[in-house]
Amino acid sequence: MLINVDLPGRTVYAKIWRIQVGRIPIYLMDTDVPRNAPQDRELSARLYGGDREMRISQEIVLGIGGVRAVRALGYEPAVWHMNEGHSAFLGLERVRELVQGAGLNFSEAIEAVRTNSLFTTHTPVPAGNDSFAFEMVEKYFWQYWGQLGIDRDRFINFARQDLAWGAQYSMTVLAIRLSVYHNGVSKLHGDVSRAMWQFLWPDIPVAQVPIGHITNGVHTKTWLSPELKQLYTRYLPTNWQEQADDPATWSPVETIPPAELWAMHQQCKDAMVKFVRERVSQQYLRHGEGTRRLNTANHLLDPHALTLGFARRFATYKRATLIFRDEERLKRILNNPERPVQIVFSGKAHPADEPGKALIQQIYQYSQRPEYEGKIIFVENYDMNVARHLVAGVDVWLNNPRRPHEASGTSGEKAALNGSPSFSVLDGWWVEGYDGTNGWAIGDEREYKDEATQDEADAISLYTTLEEEIIPLFYERSADGLPLDWLQKMKNVVRTCAPAYSMTRMVKEYTTCYYLPAAANGRQYSADQFKLARELAVWKAQISQRWASLHLEAKTQGDMQITVGDPLQVEARLWLNGLPEANVAVEIVAGRQDVKGELLHPQVTPMQPTGTDNGALLFQGELTPTDSGRLGLGVRARPTHPAMIDPYEMGLSRWA
Ligand SMILES: *Cc1c(COP(=O)(O)O)cnc(C)c1O
């Protein structure tokens, strides 16, 4: 089956592949078909690489082509989930279908499309949030916006983001505007994303910006080593693989005899050492190394030494070389004859990320120095197979990103499942996962004035915890040679993290929080020729047009010390100036403030109408604060409509 999309001056075709994964069909689009020009056949050849033209073309194939593929296959999706902004053109294509086929105008079609769409943002790093110059968008879409019933300015401004280097067409903004549900991939990443995209809801406090979070999880059966799978099958309930997200499934981990757990872990570790030796010897052969070097590959890594693993993409914020910051101290740690330590690194950088590639080069060079020989190892060609060996075979999983740039991180979750505790910066999933008993933290939950200060503080914390806690715990052995306290840590990490960071838990959350409500919205909004979508669009246009004329005044006892449980009376006067009364809610918003004056956990108390006075509507409310200390207090009016899914989706409010 072939689908096609228009690119400047030509039509590009894609064929569709179907892969059956269990009960789930996955469809892939492939532009490598004879009808395409040679450069277009390359469009789906690689994920990264090429220039901005290549990128926008790929995203048109994915987004617009994706909708056409789904239709050609005969599907009528109930819910649309955009993972990252890369696929966001799919929302525009759905708008086009409705404008062309159902007679909706652009605004009405937007309401219909948003209501059953979810957007997940995966990173705060700018390189992960694609954006395009306006001229580029014009070149690719000048024939398209007419089909949406809008002009160039409306099309461009719909996804506009004003950046330090100028205005851009942002795929993240586009995705947010085309969906009613939005989420980040960990609790902290939710916080970071609300602050980052708050400009799209200018009158709404950061804490109420409609971006939630669902923390990433990993697929238990994919990432658990065969050795441990056997062990768990012996001690966990029979249905443990189906109930992987239930904490009760994992509590019998406590009953595994320490000697058995240790023996299994050692088997995984031996397998990892063997794998690494083979890989490194292939690397040496490829590099044309001599016999002496080739022989060293067969002896590197001591299967009984404390082994740290570090494997991930080498984006610079992940600071792969942080542990080399004080080399003298690192050498003392690694080369202690009684308590040796070794580190296995692996990873790839984005092809265009020169600093990331330089980090890999540095680690490789360290690994070739005599003082690190056999103790600092770099495994090339990081992929899922390398990852599987490492997460199962190392003793400790190291992760030291520059907080708060790690949106979630998942490799530590894979390691946790296999009983390897994380030793990690409190970023991404680990801020939630770490409970003091199941691994170690690097640094504090705080912000720094500059990166150098942060790097220095984190490096010191890393060395100190390694020397004073991790190494002594690992080498403390019972009379029969078992590291009992260490084994308890291993059990703790499995018991606490395996259920919470399973993909089962994650998919259930997506289903209940987003997919089911979105599917219900979709049915409601499309009923009776999209009656609700049309109504809401008309109503929003009226509100937006008249909102500026609304006026609100409030009398409170001011910003002051308020004691918990001590009620506070608030009065407000509202001049609607033509807006319908039923469509405006007046409420008290209060809560503790951070140093920047942002409300941390706003408590919203509705105010009641009590009468009129000289053309103004009077409102009264009583706030019973649940937070103590210095509270910020505001009174606001905001648009309200029974069909609105999110109370803040218009981004409008008027503060008194
Ligand atoms: C798990 C995994 C990742 C992601 O790891 P992070 O901890 O999120 O950086 C990347 N690449 C491969 C091959 C993986 O297996």
XYZ file of C-alpha atoms and ligand atoms in Angstrom:
671
model
C 0.000 0.000 0.000
C 1.363 3.422 -0.960
C 0.429 6.801 0.498
C 1.718 10.172 -0.624
C 2.388 13.700 0.587
C 3.254 16.874 -1.299
C 6.669 18.399 -0.824
C 7.804 21.503 -2.773
C 7.534 20.762 -6.480
C 6.939 17.023 -6.121
C 4.899 14.245 -4.604
C 6.641 11.842 -2.249
C 5.387 8.289 -1.809
C 5.765 5.962 1.162
C 4.988 2.294 1.420
C 3.705 0.813 4.639
C 5.266 -2.110 6.490
C 3.402 -4.032 9.127
C 5.223 -5.657 12.052
C 3.175 -7.796 14.394
C 4.428 -7.492 17.982
C 2.333 -9.896 20.008
C -1.230 -8.693 19.496
C -0.119 -5.226 18.435
C 0.467 -4.304 14.796
C 3.084 -1.608 14.251
C 3.100 0.229 10.930
C 6.238 1.792 9.522
C 6.426 4.184 6.592
C 9.233 3.775 4.128
C 10.039 6.263 1.362
C 12.529 3.930 -0.308
C 10.308 3.264 -3.309
C 11.289 3.494 -7.020
C 8.744 6.232 -7.773
C 10.585 8.679 -5.522
C 13.561 10.784 -6.545
C 16.855 9.450 -5.128
C 17.057 12.034 -2.313
C 13.458 11.323 -1.271
C 14.178 7.590 -1.071
C 16.614 8.523 1.707
C 14.037 10.402 3.802
C 13.211 7.449 6.024
C 16.707 5.950 5.986
C 17.879 7.522 9.225
C 16.400 9.257 12.221
C 19.034 11.949 12.636
C 21.296 13.581 10.098
C 20.652 15.823 7.175
C 19.592 19.450 7.330
C 16.416 21.313 8.345
C 14.828 20.614 4.946
C 15.317 16.912 5.530
C 13.878 17.242 9.012
C 10.717 19.108 7.984
C 10.230 16.652 5.104
C 10.532 13.706 7.490
C 8.040 15.298 9.854
C 5.585 15.908 7.005
C 5.860 12.257 5.983
C 5.407 11.167 9.608
C 2.583 13.530 10.558
C 0.571 14.130 7.396
C 1.593 10.850 5.787
C 0.895 9.064 9.055
C -2.744 10.146 9.104
C -3.106 9.110 5.452
C -1.539 5.727 6.213
C -3.865 5.110 9.141
C -6.856 6.033 6.956
C -5.662 3.908 4.037
C -5.468 0.962 6.419
C -9.090 1.562 7.346
C -8.592 2.727 10.934
C -10.750 5.332 12.674
C -8.619 6.089 15.765
C -10.450 7.063 18.947
C -7.399 8.787 20.428
C -4.291 10.367 18.937
C -1.073 10.429 20.986
C 1.802 12.621 19.805
C 5.090 11.549 21.314
C 7.309 14.615 21.021
C 6.471 17.382 18.579
C 7.932 15.424 15.670
C 4.544 14.012 14.676
C 2.543 17.205 15.338
C 1.610 17.828 11.685
C -0.835 14.965 12.158
C -3.152 17.369 13.982
C -3.095 19.762 11.008
C -3.931 16.932 8.642
C -6.893 15.993 10.829
C -8.001 19.635 10.740
C -7.711 19.579 6.952
C -9.876 16.448 6.775
C -12.593 18.127 8.839
C -12.468 21.420 6.953
C -12.584 19.642 3.592
C -14.893 16.785 4.516
C -17.166 17.867 7.372
C -17.602 21.531 6.536
C -16.062 22.838 9.757
C -14.062 26.040 9.803
C -10.517 26.091 11.186
C -11.479 27.006 14.790
C -14.218 24.404 14.930
C -11.932 21.738 13.529
C -9.276 22.626 16.116
C -11.803 22.006 18.909
C -12.729 18.658 17.389
C -9.093 17.607 16.962
C -7.759 18.747 20.349
C -10.348 16.957 22.354
C -9.105 13.421 21.732
C -5.411 14.259 21.406
C -2.576 13.855 23.896
C 0.895 15.312 23.606
C 3.878 14.013 25.565
C 6.976 16.179 25.816
C 10.138 14.167 26.461
C 12.924 16.632 27.109
C 13.554 20.223 28.199
C 16.751 20.298 26.089
C 16.292 22.797 23.189
C 17.725 20.365 20.597
C 14.894 17.986 21.431
C 12.211 20.564 20.642
C 12.231 20.980 16.882
C 11.452 24.358 15.386
C 11.656 25.799 11.884
C 12.256 29.207 10.340
C 9.091 30.844 8.970
C 10.485 30.897 5.414
C 10.978 27.141 5.576
C 7.400 26.625 6.750
C 6.134 28.914 3.978
C 8.060 26.968 1.371
C 6.505 23.680 2.491
C 2.984 24.794 3.416
C 1.973 27.638 1.089
C -0.456 25.338 -0.708
C -1.631 23.699 2.486
C -2.936 26.520 4.696
C -5.589 27.381 2.112
C -6.919 23.850 2.506
C -7.352 24.589 6.214
C -9.332 27.715 5.345
C -6.791 30.099 6.852
C -4.108 32.513 5.640
C -0.366 32.539 6.051
C -0.302 34.672 9.220
C -2.833 32.605 11.063
C -1.045 29.415 10.043
C 2.377 30.649 11.164
C 1.230 32.306 14.378
C -0.578 29.190 15.487
C 2.794 27.566 16.330
C 4.866 30.666 16.945
C 7.499 30.711 19.664
C 9.571 33.821 20.334
C 13.085 32.670 21.083
C 16.178 34.676 21.954
C 17.352 34.356 18.336
C 14.011 35.257 16.796
C 10.538 33.842 16.227
C 10.275 30.236 15.096
C 7.602 27.754 14.112
C 7.744 25.380 17.072
C 6.616 21.782 16.765
C 6.109 21.628 20.545
C 3.833 24.686 20.481
C 1.970 23.171 17.539
C 1.496 19.883 19.396
C 0.322 21.660 22.562
C -2.225 23.718 20.634
C -3.524 20.640 18.843
C -4.144 18.616 22.019
C -6.132 19.065 25.193
C -3.978 16.699 27.277
C -0.264 17.302 27.814
C 2.281 15.550 29.966
C 5.939 15.285 30.917
C 7.666 11.997 31.686
C 8.431 12.344 35.425
C 7.149 14.453 38.280
C 10.122 16.825 38.143
C 9.902 16.996 34.351
C 6.227 17.976 34.749
C 7.366 20.923 36.927
C 10.082 21.890 34.454
C 7.669 21.661 31.489
C 4.985 23.784 33.164
C 7.542 26.558 33.697
C 9.007 26.151 30.224
C 5.690 26.351 28.306
C 3.772 28.645 30.671
C 3.957 31.444 28.065
C 1.171 29.633 26.211
C -1.161 30.208 29.201
C 0.002 33.728 30.133
C -2.565 34.478 32.871
C -2.289 31.120 34.613
C 0.150 30.471 37.491
C 2.890 27.978 36.588
C 1.535 25.389 39.026
C -1.823 25.374 37.211
C -0.477 25.171 33.665
C -2.234 22.147 32.179
C 0.766 19.867 31.755
C 0.733 16.785 33.955
C 3.165 13.912 34.184
C 3.376 10.170 33.870
C 6.754 8.797 34.830
C 8.329 6.501 32.257
C 8.618 2.816 32.994
C 10.420 -0.121 31.370
C 9.102 -3.366 29.947
C 9.814 -5.955 32.626
C 10.107 -9.023 30.375
C 12.432 -7.243 27.962
C 14.874 -5.960 30.540
C 15.047 -8.669 33.172
C 17.990 -11.065 32.791
C 17.091 -14.729 32.164
C 18.967 -15.716 35.356
C 16.936 -13.413 37.575
C 13.721 -14.278 35.764
C 14.239 -17.884 36.929
C 14.916 -16.749 40.470
C 11.860 -14.481 40.605
C 9.676 -17.234 39.181
C 10.712 -19.394 42.135
C 9.909 -16.810 44.814
C 7.245 -14.467 43.436
C 3.540 -15.299 42.910
C 2.883 -17.390 39.784
C 1.289 -14.495 37.879
C 4.117 -12.067 38.679
C 4.783 -11.183 35.057
C 1.174 -10.103 34.517
C 1.023 -8.238 37.847
C 4.356 -6.476 37.490
C 2.930 -3.119 38.579
C 1.510 -4.385 41.877
C 3.848 -3.724 44.830
C 2.487 -6.862 46.532
C 3.863 -8.969 43.662
C 7.361 -7.976 44.613
C 7.294 -8.155 48.420
C 8.365 -11.854 48.478
C 11.740 -10.668 47.126
C 12.539 -10.377 50.839
C 12.319 -14.166 51.180
C 15.040 -14.909 48.598
C 17.986 -16.421 50.501
C 20.948 -14.009 50.276
C 23.300 -16.720 49.028
C 20.984 -17.488 46.114
C 20.569 -13.857 45.113
C 24.312 -13.334 45.275
C 25.017 -16.430 43.185
C 22.543 -15.281 40.507
C 23.963 -11.785 40.470
C 27.474 -13.209 40.118
C 26.311 -15.285 37.137
C 24.957 -12.161 35.442
C 28.150 -10.333 36.258
C 30.319 -13.120 34.816
C 28.225 -13.072 31.652
C 28.630 -9.296 31.415
C 32.431 -9.546 31.866
C 32.647 -12.201 29.156
C 30.502 -10.082 26.825
C 32.583 -6.950 27.420
C 35.867 -8.817 26.851
C 34.585 -10.146 23.524
C 33.330 -6.765 22.426
C 36.540 -5.005 23.380
C 38.644 -7.570 21.576
C 36.563 -7.036 18.423
C 37.088 -3.285 18.859
C 40.858 -3.812 19.134
C 40.887 -5.982 16.022
C 38.951 -3.340 14.149
C 41.383 -0.667 15.316
C 44.333 -2.791 14.137
C 45.866 -3.191 17.603
C 48.894 -5.502 18.125
C 48.994 -8.811 20.003
C 49.841 -7.309 23.385
C 46.777 -5.081 23.430
C 44.600 -7.872 22.049
C 45.660 -10.115 24.930
C 44.744 -7.495 27.501
C 41.146 -7.668 26.290
C 40.853 -11.205 27.631
C 41.768 -10.098 31.132
C 40.063 -6.795 31.566
C 37.586 -6.420 34.402
C 37.813 -8.381 37.642
C 34.548 -10.342 38.074
C 34.741 -9.815 41.839
C 35.534 -6.084 41.910
C 32.848 -3.480 42.554
C 31.633 -2.546 39.075
C 29.880 0.656 38.099
C 27.975 0.925 34.829
C 27.362 4.099 32.828
C 25.632 3.715 29.468
C 23.429 6.200 27.690
C 23.374 8.719 24.888
C 26.318 11.061 25.298
C 24.377 14.319 25.374
C 26.553 16.865 27.153
C 24.088 17.467 29.995
C 24.614 13.831 31.012
C 28.226 14.719 31.988
C 29.807 11.365 31.153
C 33.244 12.532 32.313
C 32.185 13.973 35.675
C 33.873 11.148 37.593
C 37.228 12.188 36.031
C 37.025 15.673 37.498
C 39.571 14.851 40.223
C 41.741 12.232 38.590
C 44.065 11.684 41.563
C 41.115 10.867 43.757
C 39.592 8.595 41.103
C 42.875 6.687 40.679
C 43.077 6.106 44.444
C 39.536 4.764 44.387
C 40.006 2.465 41.399
C 43.433 1.142 42.335
C 42.925 0.300 45.997
C 44.273 -3.291 46.062
C 41.907 -4.417 48.864
C 38.778 -2.808 47.462
C 39.180 -2.316 43.709
C 36.582 -0.476 41.644
C 36.018 -0.527 37.871
C 33.679 1.292 35.499
C 32.143 0.155 32.223
C 31.033 2.961 29.880
C 29.015 2.725 26.721
C 27.063 5.202 24.639
C 26.502 7.034 21.400
C 26.234 10.721 20.591
C 23.893 12.416 18.124
C 25.825 12.634 14.809
C 25.687 16.452 14.887
C 26.657 16.741 18.572
C 30.385 17.525 18.391
C 30.828 18.133 22.162
C 28.975 14.860 22.839
C 31.289 12.994 20.484
C 34.306 14.619 22.159
C 33.184 13.152 25.503
C 33.200 9.645 24.015
C 36.668 10.274 22.645
C 37.881 11.402 26.081
C 36.533 8.321 27.819
C 38.088 6.132 25.169
C 41.441 7.851 25.690
C 41.234 7.398 29.466
C 40.515 3.715 28.918
C 43.777 3.386 26.954
C 46.004 4.859 29.685
C 48.103 2.390 31.680
C 46.781 3.618 35.047
C 43.204 2.826 33.976
C 43.915 -0.307 31.974
C 41.287 -2.957 32.564
C 39.374 -0.653 34.936
C 37.910 2.002 32.688
C 36.285 0.286 29.758
C 34.469 1.781 26.806
C 32.137 -0.492 24.838
C 31.372 0.847 21.377
C 28.083 0.648 19.497
C 25.748 0.995 22.431
C 22.433 -0.659 21.649
C 19.755 -2.652 23.442
C 21.914 -5.758 23.515
C 24.824 -3.935 25.181
C 22.335 -2.283 27.527
C 20.825 -5.633 28.523
C 24.217 -7.076 29.478
C 25.265 -4.009 31.422
C 22.076 -3.349 33.402
C 22.023 -6.985 34.497
C 25.719 -7.429 35.222
C 27.044 -4.335 36.974
C 26.746 -3.758 40.734
C 25.820 -0.081 40.642
C 24.192 2.036 37.940
C 25.775 5.475 37.729
C 23.907 8.505 36.405
C 25.084 12.070 36.843
C 23.123 14.445 34.610
C 23.023 18.160 35.217
C 19.753 18.530 37.115
C 17.000 19.148 35.972
C 17.788 18.164 32.358
C 17.099 14.433 32.599
C 13.398 14.238 31.818
C 13.062 10.668 33.085
C 15.953 8.368 32.272
C 15.089 4.700 31.991
C 18.357 2.781 32.115
C 18.419 3.077 35.922
C 14.946 1.512 35.979
C 16.268 -1.401 33.916
C 19.154 -1.830 36.351
C 16.820 -1.622 39.354
C 14.750 -4.502 38.040
C 17.951 -6.572 37.982
C 18.950 -5.606 41.506
C 21.521 -2.938 40.596
C 20.867 0.111 42.758
C 21.262 3.522 41.193
C 23.909 5.965 42.292
C 22.416 9.037 40.713
C 21.740 12.729 40.729
C 18.208 13.387 42.058
C 16.866 14.091 38.600
C 14.240 12.465 36.368
C 12.715 9.262 37.750
C 15.297 8.933 40.555
C 13.909 11.866 42.613
C 10.755 9.762 42.884
C 12.382 6.333 43.027
C 15.042 6.998 45.660
C 13.861 6.373 49.220
C 17.146 6.335 51.165
C 17.327 2.520 51.317
C 17.434 1.507 47.662
C 20.507 3.255 46.286
C 22.409 6.499 46.652
C 21.934 10.153 45.731
C 24.527 12.428 44.147
C 24.197 16.092 45.147
C 21.126 17.807 46.530
C 17.708 18.762 45.220
C 18.665 22.342 44.508
C 19.636 24.820 41.821
C 23.066 26.361 41.262
C 24.209 29.774 40.111
C 26.314 28.326 37.312
C 27.258 25.024 35.761
C 30.838 24.985 37.053
C 29.634 25.298 40.666
C 27.076 22.566 40.101
C 29.659 20.236 38.506
C 32.101 20.809 41.355
C 29.488 20.177 44.060
C 28.176 17.051 42.362
C 31.666 15.635 41.778
C 32.598 16.050 45.443
C 29.364 14.418 46.517
C 30.013 11.566 44.069
C 33.518 10.785 45.380
C 32.539 11.086 49.024
C 29.530 8.775 48.779
C 31.517 6.281 46.742
C 34.402 6.222 49.254
C 32.427 6.390 52.469
C 29.280 4.415 51.714
C 29.226 2.372 48.528
C 32.690 0.789 48.578
C 32.658 -0.157 52.300
C 29.161 -1.633 51.992
C 30.080 -3.743 48.965
C 33.240 -5.170 50.532
C 31.784 -5.889 53.965
C 31.383 -9.671 54.033
C 29.823 -12.136 56.470
C 31.652 -15.222 57.744
C 30.420 -17.148 54.694
C 31.589 -14.446 52.319
C 28.292 -12.679 51.616
C 27.807 -8.902 51.527
C 24.589 -9.105 53.547
C 23.822 -5.388 53.811
C 24.549 -4.977 50.113
C 22.167 -7.817 49.284
C 19.513 -6.101 51.370
C 20.000 -2.966 49.239
C 19.581 -5.071 46.115
C 16.329 -6.473 47.459
C 15.150 -2.988 48.405
C 15.703 -1.626 44.935
C 13.884 -4.510 43.256
C 10.977 -4.410 45.693
C 10.483 -0.624 45.564
C 11.303 0.130 41.924
C 10.275 -2.905 39.863
C 6.517 -2.290 40.267
C 6.549 1.521 40.226
C 8.791 1.830 37.169
C 7.227 -0.953 35.140
C 5.705 -0.231 31.771
C 2.549 -1.927 33.028
C 2.054 0.858 35.576
C 2.857 3.479 32.963
C 0.453 2.163 30.315
C -2.320 1.821 32.896
C -1.810 5.467 33.855
C -1.909 6.643 30.243
C -5.078 4.638 29.745
C -6.979 5.882 32.783
C -5.698 9.475 32.876
C -5.739 10.217 29.161
C -6.811 7.585 26.630
C -10.217 6.742 28.088
C -11.276 10.351 28.773
C -9.947 11.416 25.360
C -11.934 8.682 23.625
C -15.087 9.782 25.465
C -14.461 13.434 24.506
C -13.995 12.420 20.898
C -17.407 10.729 20.813
C -19.079 13.690 22.514
C -17.522 16.379 20.358
C -18.144 14.657 17.050
C -21.794 13.747 17.749
C -24.488 15.529 15.664
C -22.103 16.759 12.991
C -19.613 18.081 15.566
C -22.235 20.155 17.338
C -20.234 20.607 20.536
C -17.007 21.437 18.721
C -18.830 24.103 16.696
C -20.511 25.578 19.777
C -17.313 25.729 21.773
C -15.420 27.401 18.933
C -18.070 30.110 18.568
C -18.181 30.643 22.322
C -14.388 30.865 22.667
C -14.234 33.438 19.884
C -16.819 35.607 21.651
C -15.056 35.337 24.996
C -11.636 36.118 23.526
C -13.001 39.153 21.731
C -14.706 40.652 24.786
C -12.395 39.496 27.552
C -10.321 42.671 27.528
C -13.344 44.743 28.558
C -13.991 42.723 31.706
C -13.054 44.489 34.933
C -12.501 43.004 38.388
C -11.750 44.558 41.774
C -11.289 42.766 45.060
C -10.960 43.631 48.709
C -9.047 41.306 50.952
C -7.105 41.804 54.101
C -4.033 41.779 51.887
C -0.971 39.624 51.645
C -0.234 38.694 55.255
C 0.485 35.994 57.816
C -2.500 33.719 57.702
C -2.935 30.905 60.152
C -4.103 27.482 59.107
C -7.815 27.061 59.708
C -8.420 30.791 60.333
C -11.003 31.888 57.732
C -10.508 35.061 55.741
C -13.348 37.040 54.113
C -12.875 38.248 50.544
C -15.139 40.503 48.485
C -15.042 41.206 44.761
C -16.787 43.429 42.211
C -17.047 42.345 38.615
C -18.053 44.462 35.592
C -18.968 42.026 32.817
C -19.314 44.695 30.126
C -21.416 42.490 27.913
C -20.009 39.054 28.757
C -22.619 36.493 29.816
C -22.645 36.060 33.590
C -22.879 32.275 33.454
C -19.584 32.100 31.595
C -17.385 33.805 34.167
C -16.205 32.173 37.393
C -14.765 34.282 40.198
C -12.437 32.579 42.643
C -9.824 33.065 45.350
C -6.422 31.595 44.570
C -4.024 31.231 47.492
C -0.929 29.317 48.451
C 2.640 29.459 49.599
C 4.980 31.316 47.285
C 8.478 30.474 46.150
C 11.274 33.052 46.074
C 10.102 34.314 42.695
C 6.557 34.885 43.973
C 5.106 31.877 42.128
C 2.320 30.046 43.956
C 3.497 26.539 44.829
C 0.278 24.572 45.401
C -2.551 27.011 44.661
C -5.743 26.400 46.574
C -8.767 27.557 44.566
C -11.916 28.669 46.435
C -14.976 29.633 44.347
C -16.719 32.929 45.284
C -20.495 33.273 45.343
C -22.556 36.074 43.720
C -24.369 38.117 46.386
C -26.066 40.877 44.393
C -25.379 43.920 42.267
C -24.284 47.450 42.946
C -24.140 50.246 40.364
C -23.700 47.914 37.415
C -21.186 45.681 39.187
C -21.772 42.105 40.244
C -20.815 41.485 43.871
C -19.067 38.297 44.985
C -18.129 36.982 48.394
C -15.887 34.152 49.444
C -14.269 32.755 52.511
C -10.783 31.326 52.362
C -9.789 28.723 54.926
C -6.079 28.353 54.283
C -4.662 24.839 54.315
C -1.085 26.101 54.063
C 0.585 28.088 56.819
C 3.269 30.721 56.561
C 3.457 33.551 54.110
C 0.684 33.088 51.592
C 0.192 34.729 48.263
C -3.429 35.580 47.677
C -5.247 36.634 44.528
C -8.771 36.940 43.193
C -9.396 36.140 39.574
C -12.176 35.835 37.031
C -11.869 33.178 34.352
C -14.031 31.927 31.493
C -16.035 28.824 32.218
C -18.132 26.590 29.984
C -19.536 23.135 30.753
C -17.984 21.674 27.613
C -14.462 22.889 28.374
C -12.303 19.915 29.351
C -9.587 21.830 31.137
C -10.604 24.876 33.236
C -7.489 26.756 32.096
C -7.405 25.680 28.455
C -8.075 29.201 27.145
C -5.139 30.559 29.137
C -7.328 33.565 30.042
C -8.015 35.038 33.442
C -8.301 38.502 34.962
C -6.574 39.112 38.270
C -7.881 41.758 40.636
C 17.510 2.317 27.990
C 18.236 2.788 26.818
C 18.379 4.158 26.582
C 17.806 5.209 27.485
O 18.564 5.285 28.665
P 18.494 6.617 29.565
O 18.757 6.167 30.937
O 17.099 7.130 29.407
O 19.508 7.557 29.050
C 19.085 4.577 25.461
N 19.619 3.678 24.602
C 19.505 2.350 24.800
C 20.135 1.422 23.822
C 18.815 1.852 25.902
O 18.700 0.540 26.083
